[in-house]
Amino acid sequence: MIIRGASIRLTVALALTSVTLFVTSAYGQSPASPPDSPRNEVAAAQGSQLSNPGKKFLPEKPRPIELEDKVAAVMADNAAVREELRKMKEQQRTLLDLVDRLQRKLEGSTVAELPRPAQPQGPAEIAETPVPSTTATKAVLPLASVTPLTRRSSPAEAGEGSVPSMTAAQPQSFSALQEIENRYKDGIIVWETPENAKVPFLLRFQGTTQVRYLNTLDSNSTFTDHLGVIHDVHKRNDITVNRSMTVFGGYIFDKKAQYSFTTWTSAGASSIVVAGNIGWQFSKALTLTGGYIGVPGSRSLVGTFPFFTANDRTMADNFFRPGFTQGVWASGQLVKGLNYMAFLGNGLNTLSITANKIDSNLLVSGSLWWEPLGDYGPPSRPRNMYDDYFSSRKARIRLGTSFTRSRENRFGDLDNSSPENTSIYNSDGVQAFATGAFAPGVTLQDATYKMSAIDYGIKWNGLAVNGQYFMRWLNDFVADGPLPLKSTFDHGGELSASYFVKPKKLMPYVRASWVRGQFANPYEYGAGLRWYYLHTERLWLNVEVFHINGAPYSGTFTPYTAGMTGWVPMVQGYIAF
């Protein structure tokens, strides 16, 4: 009995021990609940019920204020995520637009086809959106180093709550792309070294092209000079690439060492000139240059082309002004607002005359202009433009003067085929060096040309008024026979007014010019409309009608033919980048 009772007690003890171990193991395997979890609240309530059997268990409901706080926090997080996604979508769209524009601009280059991902619609699509590879970007932009686009780590890599977004590498990429897109700086910057380069170098490409339709069929067929001789008037009805000019220029070895190479053509005159310049900028007040240039005897020859009121120089300007030649010149700004150009060259017109045929007489010319109220135009190629495309809120004034003197020979002056060249004409439309210009059968061999001009202009709020007055003397004649006079004096002027009825878009204008000469008094007047169909002053379409009476000058690249009288319509397109 004693043994059986001991055995029963041992069995019961072992069973109780097994139950205790099982319960302990089960509690050890269950996950721990957060201190504030609902499970703990229920457990606490159950414990309270066990200690107070008389009370019923009721789970505690969350308070309204706590629910509102949690909802507000969730909404704030969602708003932040949506804002981040919106920014990413805008950044991606901006980058794609930049790449598309660069692809369109780089014609003739090998352009890699870039993938254009669909616009993101949500976080999943953003994570899967392909990023343009740096290889493709460099193929489009060979002149820039582009930083690749990257993303932040995914939520698994960066921890809970992180949102995919672009890192600081993206603004750098946008900056590099923007730098290439803005490579147009008063021309196309083909190459430019950084500031600390061992060999400083800048290569800029500029181009000018004028396409013109001209109709002079309304003109009379002949004209009579002051000696009673009848001459034919050449009528025109044609479309020509009237001017086309390309310039490569910049600096090399030192920013003060400046250079340019120019190809200058006129299809209407069937001619071409290749020219070059070398210069050194000592300071803002002095730059010394040698090469081809327009003789600075008229305002239109001092950094104004082709930004005249009309697309062409006026009748009076073409009659009085000098032409183009080789020489050396000094230019700069003496004091603020006071600019100058002093020139020493071979003659009035020597673009296509070989050096062994140019006479030994040198030309001197100079121009001085004052802008007391500030620059007449922006510091770029249209610096001296006539119209007020930029709608100056403050009035701008220009006052200038020019003078030219040259001893001219008949052979050197007869060349009239080169673009922009002008021969010396009498006011009745006959070349001064042509046989019979002053007396029947007599030919002028040499003469001294002197010309002085005064110009003025004002621009304000889209309105521009510009004018110039000319005086020209021919004397010291040498001829192969007797002449009835020893000198001639001709004077005249030009005047134009323009106004932008729609800023930077539509500009109607009126213009007139006249000559009061030794043998005749020709004049012209006309009106036109200029349309800037893109948002730039470098590209426009021009329509004009003018009437002329007895043109005293003839030039194939101009709309004027000697002796012409009648109405002349023109339509012209211009690009000058």
XYZ file of C-alpha atoms in Angstrom:
577
model
C 0.000 0.000 0.000
C 2.676 2.407 0.952
C 4.494 1.691 -2.304
C 1.282 2.047 -4.394
C 0.432 5.399 -2.727
C 3.908 6.712 -3.399
C 3.656 5.646 -7.023
C 0.319 7.479 -7.461
C 1.709 10.691 -5.923
C 4.788 10.527 -8.196
C 2.579 10.120 -11.280
C 0.409 13.132 -10.355
C 3.535 15.271 -9.727
C 4.979 14.354 -13.109
C 1.692 15.248 -14.838
C 1.520 18.651 -13.140
C 5.154 19.325 -14.059
C 4.443 18.477 -17.744
C 1.426 20.826 -17.883
C 3.482 23.654 -16.353
C 6.281 23.190 -18.869
C 3.780 23.083 -21.818
C 2.104 26.341 -20.782
C 5.455 28.086 -20.290
C 6.639 26.906 -23.724
C 3.445 28.158 -25.384
C 3.817 31.591 -23.840
C 7.438 31.701 -24.970
C 6.469 31.010 -28.587
C 3.725 33.694 -28.864
C 4.811 37.086 -30.314
C 5.220 39.976 -27.945
C 2.569 42.621 -28.301
C 3.422 46.299 -28.332
C 2.797 48.038 -25.035
C -0.090 50.014 -26.462
C -1.629 47.271 -28.616
C -5.301 46.283 -28.318
C -4.276 42.827 -27.145
C -2.636 44.288 -24.059
C -5.708 46.384 -23.416
C -7.898 43.227 -23.526
C -5.471 41.369 -21.275
C -5.540 44.215 -18.811
C -9.309 44.191 -18.869
C -9.383 40.436 -18.283
C -7.013 40.772 -15.385
C -9.258 43.405 -13.901
C -12.269 41.094 -14.352
C -10.502 38.231 -12.628
C -9.606 40.427 -9.699
C -13.178 41.766 -9.596
C -15.496 38.934 -10.635
C -18.530 41.110 -10.145
C -17.651 43.491 -12.994
C -18.338 42.759 -16.676
C -15.562 43.170 -19.257
C -16.072 45.962 -21.847
C -13.154 46.789 -24.221
C -12.147 50.450 -24.116
C -13.063 52.355 -27.331
C -10.517 54.737 -28.916
C -11.227 58.355 -28.208
C -12.376 60.587 -31.137
C -9.425 62.978 -30.772
C -6.917 60.134 -31.212
C -8.717 58.937 -34.360
C -8.647 62.433 -35.889
C -4.924 62.790 -35.175
C -4.171 59.454 -36.841
C -6.262 60.276 -39.927
C -4.599 63.692 -40.245
C -1.148 62.103 -40.010
C -1.976 59.595 -42.756
C -3.393 62.324 -45.016
C -0.290 64.462 -44.505
C 1.956 61.548 -45.467
C -0.112 60.896 -48.593
C 0.024 64.562 -49.594
C 3.814 64.582 -49.197
C 4.135 61.480 -51.363
C 1.868 62.934 -54.056
C 3.852 66.209 -54.088
C 7.121 64.297 -54.442
C 5.696 62.263 -57.319
C 4.429 65.429 -59.029
C 7.885 67.038 -58.830
C 9.497 63.939 -60.242
C 7.009 63.916 -63.125
C 7.746 67.593 -63.952
C 11.506 67.025 -63.762
C 11.279 64.043 -66.079
C 9.149 65.992 -68.573
C 11.616 68.920 -68.504
C 14.569 66.629 -69.174
C 12.802 64.930 -72.063
C 11.911 68.289 -73.619
C 15.546 69.449 -73.343
C 16.825 66.304 -75.035
C 14.234 66.639 -77.827
C 15.201 70.261 -78.500
C 18.888 69.392 -78.587
C 18.210 66.562 -81.036
C 16.411 68.967 -83.352
C 19.193 71.582 -83.118
C 22.138 69.303 -83.844
C 21.380 68.665 -87.520
C 24.032 66.699 -89.320
C 25.379 65.213 -86.093
C 25.146 61.555 -85.153
C 22.285 61.553 -82.704
C 21.579 58.501 -80.614
C 17.916 57.604 -80.300
C 16.882 58.228 -76.730
C 14.112 56.188 -75.096
C 11.138 58.329 -74.283
C 9.405 56.727 -71.298
C 5.722 57.189 -70.711
C 4.736 59.828 -68.219
C 4.603 58.315 -64.736
C 1.184 57.647 -63.245
C 2.167 56.399 -59.833
C 5.002 55.191 -57.591
C 5.238 51.783 -59.261
C 5.627 53.304 -62.732
C 8.206 55.816 -61.507
C 10.333 53.021 -60.086
C 10.201 51.186 -63.429
C 10.720 54.226 -65.681
C 14.024 53.894 -67.601
C 16.508 56.747 -67.203
C 18.278 58.040 -70.364
C 21.706 56.481 -70.437
C 24.799 58.626 -70.192
C 26.054 57.078 -73.422
C 23.049 58.336 -75.371
C 23.233 61.732 -73.709
C 26.887 62.135 -74.605
C 26.125 61.179 -78.208
C 23.679 64.063 -78.397
C 25.884 66.470 -76.435
C 29.494 65.811 -77.401
C 30.700 69.115 -75.931
C 29.512 68.597 -72.385
C 30.003 66.098 -69.641
C 26.618 65.049 -68.348
C 26.129 63.660 -64.843
C 23.884 60.582 -64.950
C 20.501 60.625 -63.276
C 20.216 58.462 -60.174
C 17.546 57.493 -57.643
C 17.530 57.190 -53.926
C 17.493 53.701 -52.449
C 14.338 51.681 -52.552
C 12.298 51.334 -49.366
C 13.910 47.982 -48.695
C 17.379 49.557 -48.965
C 16.726 52.846 -47.241
C 14.243 51.795 -44.611
C 10.512 52.117 -44.180
C 8.848 55.371 -45.241
C 11.399 56.517 -47.869
C 10.022 57.824 -51.184
C 11.827 57.361 -54.519
C 13.135 60.755 -55.711
C 15.936 62.260 -57.775
C 19.197 62.965 -55.951
C 21.442 66.001 -56.245
C 22.911 64.521 -59.437
C 19.788 65.564 -61.332
C 20.198 69.366 -60.955
C 23.782 68.939 -62.198
C 22.514 67.103 -65.284
C 19.935 69.797 -65.936
C 22.647 72.436 -65.549
C 24.887 70.692 -68.083
C 22.030 70.284 -70.558
C 21.008 73.898 -70.104
C 24.572 75.020 -70.740
C 24.619 73.207 -74.072
C 21.159 74.442 -75.000
C 22.328 78.007 -74.297
C 25.395 77.591 -76.491
C 23.895 80.273 -78.713
C 25.555 83.503 -77.579
C 25.396 86.164 -80.303
C 26.100 83.333 -82.725
C 26.720 79.625 -82.205
C 29.578 78.840 -79.831
C 31.307 75.964 -81.601
C 33.957 75.649 -78.887
C 34.999 77.613 -75.833
C 37.666 76.618 -73.340
C 37.185 77.079 -69.575
C 38.635 80.090 -67.800
C 41.760 78.285 -66.560
C 42.641 76.661 -69.909
C 46.310 76.629 -70.860
C 45.406 77.812 -74.382
C 42.309 80.065 -74.293
C 40.191 79.535 -77.379
C 36.773 80.659 -78.626
C 35.191 79.778 -81.973
C 31.863 81.436 -82.761
C 29.863 80.909 -85.950
C 27.588 83.660 -87.280
C 25.506 83.667 -90.435
C 23.450 86.148 -92.453
C 21.185 85.347 -95.392
C 18.775 87.592 -97.297
C 16.278 86.190 -99.803
C 14.478 88.869 -101.832
C 11.782 89.209 -104.448
C 12.213 92.458 -106.393
C 9.996 93.939 -109.115
C 11.015 97.107 -110.983
C 8.832 96.566 -114.067
C 6.887 99.771 -113.356
C 9.986 101.840 -114.081
C 10.544 103.819 -117.256
C 12.769 102.149 -119.868
C 15.290 104.978 -120.382
C 16.648 108.089 -118.709
C 18.496 111.173 -120.003
C 21.639 112.520 -118.302
C 22.567 116.186 -117.906
C 24.328 116.217 -121.296
C 21.204 114.947 -123.086
C 22.502 111.436 -123.618
C 19.832 108.703 -123.365
C 20.653 105.596 -121.324
C 18.764 102.339 -120.882
C 17.198 101.412 -117.536
C 17.618 97.781 -116.581
C 14.328 96.398 -115.293
C 14.117 93.491 -112.861
C 11.609 90.883 -111.760
C 13.539 88.207 -109.886
C 14.085 86.208 -106.716
C 17.660 86.176 -105.459
C 19.713 85.098 -102.489
C 20.822 88.672 -102.334
C 23.313 88.375 -99.491
C 24.779 85.377 -97.728
C 27.605 85.790 -95.279
C 29.277 83.408 -92.832
C 31.747 84.481 -90.164
C 33.928 82.312 -87.945
C 35.564 84.365 -85.226
C 36.674 84.549 -81.615
C 40.010 84.556 -79.813
C 42.969 82.197 -79.519
C 46.065 81.897 -77.281
C 44.845 84.943 -75.356
C 41.417 86.562 -75.016
C 42.937 89.749 -76.392
C 44.097 88.029 -79.588
C 40.997 88.217 -81.795
C 40.413 86.786 -85.271
C 37.682 86.236 -87.870
C 37.265 84.494 -91.233
C 34.475 85.691 -93.512
C 32.861 84.338 -96.665
C 30.778 87.032 -98.305
C 28.583 86.362 -101.331
C 25.947 88.040 -103.445
C 24.134 85.710 -105.825
C 22.499 88.723 -107.461
C 25.928 90.144 -108.282
C 27.373 86.652 -108.994
C 30.380 87.298 -106.772
C 32.149 85.993 -103.710
C 34.754 87.423 -101.356
C 36.780 85.538 -98.747
C 38.231 87.778 -96.060
C 39.971 87.620 -92.698
C 40.824 89.885 -89.767
C 43.388 89.775 -86.959
C 43.150 92.072 -83.935
C 44.464 92.780 -80.450
C 42.328 94.326 -77.726
C 44.572 96.472 -75.567
C 41.691 97.789 -73.496
C 38.062 98.795 -73.764
C 39.269 102.074 -75.269
C 41.560 100.558 -77.915
C 41.369 97.528 -80.189
C 43.736 97.448 -83.164
C 42.662 95.298 -86.129
C 43.878 94.565 -89.644
C 41.991 92.985 -92.556
C 38.806 93.568 -94.593
C 36.167 96.010 -93.378
C 33.623 98.535 -94.536
C 35.076 102.034 -94.696
C 33.441 103.863 -91.723
C 32.223 106.845 -93.758
C 28.544 106.248 -93.041
C 26.539 105.061 -90.052
C 25.432 101.957 -91.972
C 29.088 100.848 -92.183
C 29.811 100.960 -88.442
C 28.542 97.693 -86.995
C 24.923 98.170 -88.127
C 24.424 95.660 -90.949
C 21.835 94.227 -91.421
C 19.761 95.887 -88.707
C 18.537 98.899 -90.714
C 14.977 100.226 -90.615
C 14.378 98.596 -93.996
C 16.301 95.555 -95.203
C 18.532 97.604 -97.476
C 20.441 100.856 -97.286
C 18.575 103.838 -98.664
C 19.128 105.378 -102.087
C 20.993 108.363 -100.621
C 23.185 106.208 -98.402
C 24.220 104.005 -101.320
C 24.923 107.060 -103.473
C 27.164 108.862 -100.982
C 28.829 106.160 -98.893
C 32.229 104.504 -99.477
C 32.620 100.749 -99.937
C 34.847 97.965 -98.609
C 38.594 97.509 -98.627
C 41.622 96.186 -96.764
C 43.263 98.237 -94.061
C 43.972 98.726 -90.384
C 41.744 100.417 -87.851
C 41.521 101.379 -84.207
C 38.224 101.247 -82.340
C 36.850 101.423 -78.841
C 35.030 103.529 -76.266
C 37.000 106.575 -75.151
C 34.675 107.373 -72.253
C 31.283 105.988 -71.334
C 28.933 106.562 -74.281
C 31.579 107.965 -76.649
C 32.675 105.487 -79.350
C 35.046 105.820 -82.273
C 36.604 104.054 -85.251
C 39.647 105.373 -87.134
C 40.627 103.680 -90.398
C 43.528 103.654 -92.865
C 42.981 101.598 -96.042
C 43.666 101.067 -99.721
C 40.703 102.853 -101.294
C 36.939 103.155 -101.504
C 36.364 99.784 -103.236
C 39.163 97.235 -103.526
C 37.521 93.945 -102.545
C 38.345 92.113 -105.798
C 41.276 94.117 -107.098
C 44.712 92.488 -106.881
C 47.377 94.291 -104.863
C 49.598 94.996 -107.910
C 46.732 96.925 -109.539
C 45.770 99.056 -106.526
C 47.183 102.583 -106.739
C 49.576 103.966 -104.137
C 47.082 106.405 -102.596
C 45.769 105.447 -99.157
C 42.309 106.277 -97.824
C 41.620 107.782 -94.414
C 38.250 107.560 -92.714
C 36.763 107.784 -89.254
C 33.520 107.781 -87.330
C 32.629 109.139 -83.897
C 29.285 108.631 -82.143
C 27.912 109.559 -78.741
C 25.162 107.818 -76.790
C 24.585 110.066 -73.754
C 21.573 108.187 -72.298
C 22.990 104.675 -72.519
C 23.741 102.088 -75.195
C 21.608 102.513 -78.311
C 21.121 98.752 -78.468
C 21.994 95.576 -76.534
C 25.665 94.550 -76.223
C 25.524 92.090 -79.113
C 25.448 92.031 -82.884
C 22.360 94.339 -83.102
C 24.244 96.854 -80.963
C 23.613 99.705 -83.423
C 20.234 98.568 -84.786
C 17.922 101.345 -86.001
C 14.578 100.107 -84.639
C 13.496 99.718 -81.000
C 12.784 96.001 -80.964
C 13.600 95.813 -77.244
C 11.130 98.611 -76.338
C 13.438 100.865 -74.336
C 11.605 102.156 -71.266
C 14.165 104.923 -71.080
C 14.838 107.053 -74.143
C 18.031 106.310 -76.083
C 19.822 108.910 -78.217
C 22.588 108.598 -80.781
C 24.569 111.481 -82.313
C 27.364 110.708 -84.751
C 29.615 112.046 -87.458
C 31.875 110.517 -90.124
C 34.502 111.685 -92.602
C 36.300 109.987 -95.508
C 38.987 111.128 -97.940
C 40.447 109.089 -100.801
C 42.322 109.764 -104.001
C 40.532 107.532 -106.524
C 41.726 106.073 -109.809
C 39.424 105.129 -112.682
C 40.504 101.497 -112.792
C 40.079 100.928 -109.071
C 36.651 102.514 -108.949
C 35.116 100.799 -111.964
C 34.821 97.438 -110.233
C 31.167 97.044 -109.282
C 30.733 93.260 -109.090
C 31.788 92.634 -105.501
C 29.111 92.507 -102.812
C 28.484 95.841 -101.089
C 30.954 97.697 -103.315
C 29.882 101.051 -104.708
C 31.315 103.104 -107.514
C 31.273 106.904 -107.575
C 28.235 108.202 -109.494
C 27.141 111.647 -110.570
C 23.699 112.699 -109.347
C 22.172 112.058 -112.795
C 22.962 108.333 -112.605
C 26.153 108.181 -114.702
C 29.408 106.769 -113.287
C 31.870 109.563 -112.654
C 34.721 107.645 -114.312
C 32.699 106.580 -117.363
C 33.584 108.155 -120.686
C 31.345 111.174 -121.348
C 30.283 111.618 -117.698
C 31.397 115.301 -117.656
C 32.049 116.079 -121.327
C 31.441 114.217 -124.595
C 34.274 111.808 -125.336
C 36.287 112.795 -122.242
C 37.189 110.275 -119.523
C 38.046 111.180 -115.947
C 41.192 109.346 -114.810
C 41.690 110.494 -111.208
C 39.709 112.481 -108.640
C 39.735 113.195 -104.937
C 36.670 111.979 -103.037
C 35.700 113.656 -99.748
C 32.537 112.846 -97.852
C 31.160 113.975 -94.506
C 28.045 112.733 -92.725
C 26.077 113.569 -89.590
C 23.666 111.007 -88.138
C 21.116 111.080 -85.336
C 18.586 108.770 -83.761
C 16.181 108.376 -80.865
C 14.415 105.282 -79.532
C 11.773 104.982 -76.847
C 9.097 102.446 -75.972
C 8.999 100.820 -79.424
C 9.292 104.076 -81.398
C 12.457 104.823 -83.375
C 13.362 107.832 -85.543
C 16.707 107.849 -87.378
C 18.283 110.155 -89.916
C 21.532 111.073 -91.624
C 22.771 114.026 -93.679
C 25.512 113.645 -96.320
C 27.884 116.004 -98.128
C 30.262 114.896 -100.889
C 32.947 116.728 -102.859
C 34.777 115.543 -105.989
C 37.726 117.670 -107.131
C 41.355 117.657 -108.294
C 40.278 116.127 -111.604
C 42.748 114.521 -113.989
C 41.187 113.636 -117.384
C 42.220 112.764 -120.903
C 40.605 115.955 -122.235
C 39.195 119.296 -121.143
C 36.367 119.330 -118.555
C 33.750 122.069 -118.125
C 34.153 122.130 -114.312
C 36.827 121.579 -111.712
C 34.709 120.029 -108.950
C 31.234 118.863 -107.981
C 29.262 119.068 -104.737
C 26.311 116.857 -103.854
C 24.376 116.668 -100.598
C 21.269 114.910 -99.334
C 19.763 112.949 -96.508
C 17.696 110.031 -95.251
C 14.950 109.756 -92.654
C 13.035 106.783 -91.231
C 10.464 106.220 -88.495
C 9.208 102.911 -87.110
C 6.955 101.756 -84.297
C 6.087 98.351 -82.870
C 2.299 98.154 -82.885
C 2.745 94.703 -81.350
C 5.923 94.541 -79.234
C 8.618 92.326 -80.719
C 6.220 91.161 -83.417
C 4.897 93.760 -85.919
C 6.707 96.952 -86.920
C 5.343 99.238 -89.650
C 7.730 101.928 -90.893
C 8.072 104.790 -93.336
C 11.259 106.050 -94.928
C 12.549 108.579 -97.433
C 15.846 109.756 -98.893
C 16.913 112.433 -101.340
C 19.925 113.885 -103.188
C 20.444 117.509 -104.110
C 23.148 117.155 -106.723
C 25.263 118.933 -109.245
C 23.239 117.553 -112.168
C 19.938 116.182 -110.776
C 17.743 115.987 -107.659
C 16.526 112.378 -107.240
C 14.385 111.225 -104.300
C 12.438 108.246 -102.934
C 9.767 107.483 -100.329
C 8.153 104.290 -99.168
C 6.514 102.259 -96.418
C 6.832 98.713 -95.185
C 5.906 96.188 -92.545
C 8.325 93.961 -90.699
C 7.067 90.766 -89.054
C 9.177 88.956 -86.465
C 7.395 85.615 -86.659
C 9.595 84.040 -83.960
C 10.466 85.530 -80.602
C 13.840 86.884 -81.714
C 15.222 89.978 -83.424
C 17.412 87.770 -85.664
C 14.708 86.406 -87.976
C 12.045 88.397 -89.841
C 9.931 88.843 -92.959
C 9.698 92.226 -94.643
C 7.198 93.637 -97.152
C 7.799 97.080 -98.664
C 6.627 99.334 -101.468
C 8.514 102.495 -102.424
C 8.481 105.062 -105.190
C 11.669 106.434 -106.678
C 12.303 109.300 -109.067
C 15.535 109.180 -111.097
C 17.799 106.792 -109.126
C 21.329 108.272 -109.113
C 23.005 104.975 -108.398
C 23.093 101.378 -109.635
C 24.027 98.248 -107.695
C 22.965 94.678 -108.414
C 22.755 93.781 -104.723
C 20.552 96.832 -104.058
C 17.008 97.445 -105.343
C 18.266 100.468 -107.330
C 19.067 100.756 -111.028
C 20.477 104.015 -112.388
C 17.790 106.270 -113.860
C 14.896 104.206 -112.495
C 11.581 106.003 -111.918
C 8.456 104.223 -110.700
C 6.931 102.050 -107.997
C 8.918 99.119 -106.616
C 7.442 96.286 -104.484
C 9.711 93.977 -102.491
C 9.276 90.937 -100.245
C 12.299 89.856 -98.248
C 13.233 87.272 -95.648
C 16.220 87.708 -93.360
C 18.128 85.646 -90.843
C 21.078 87.145 -88.987
C 22.164 84.900 -86.126
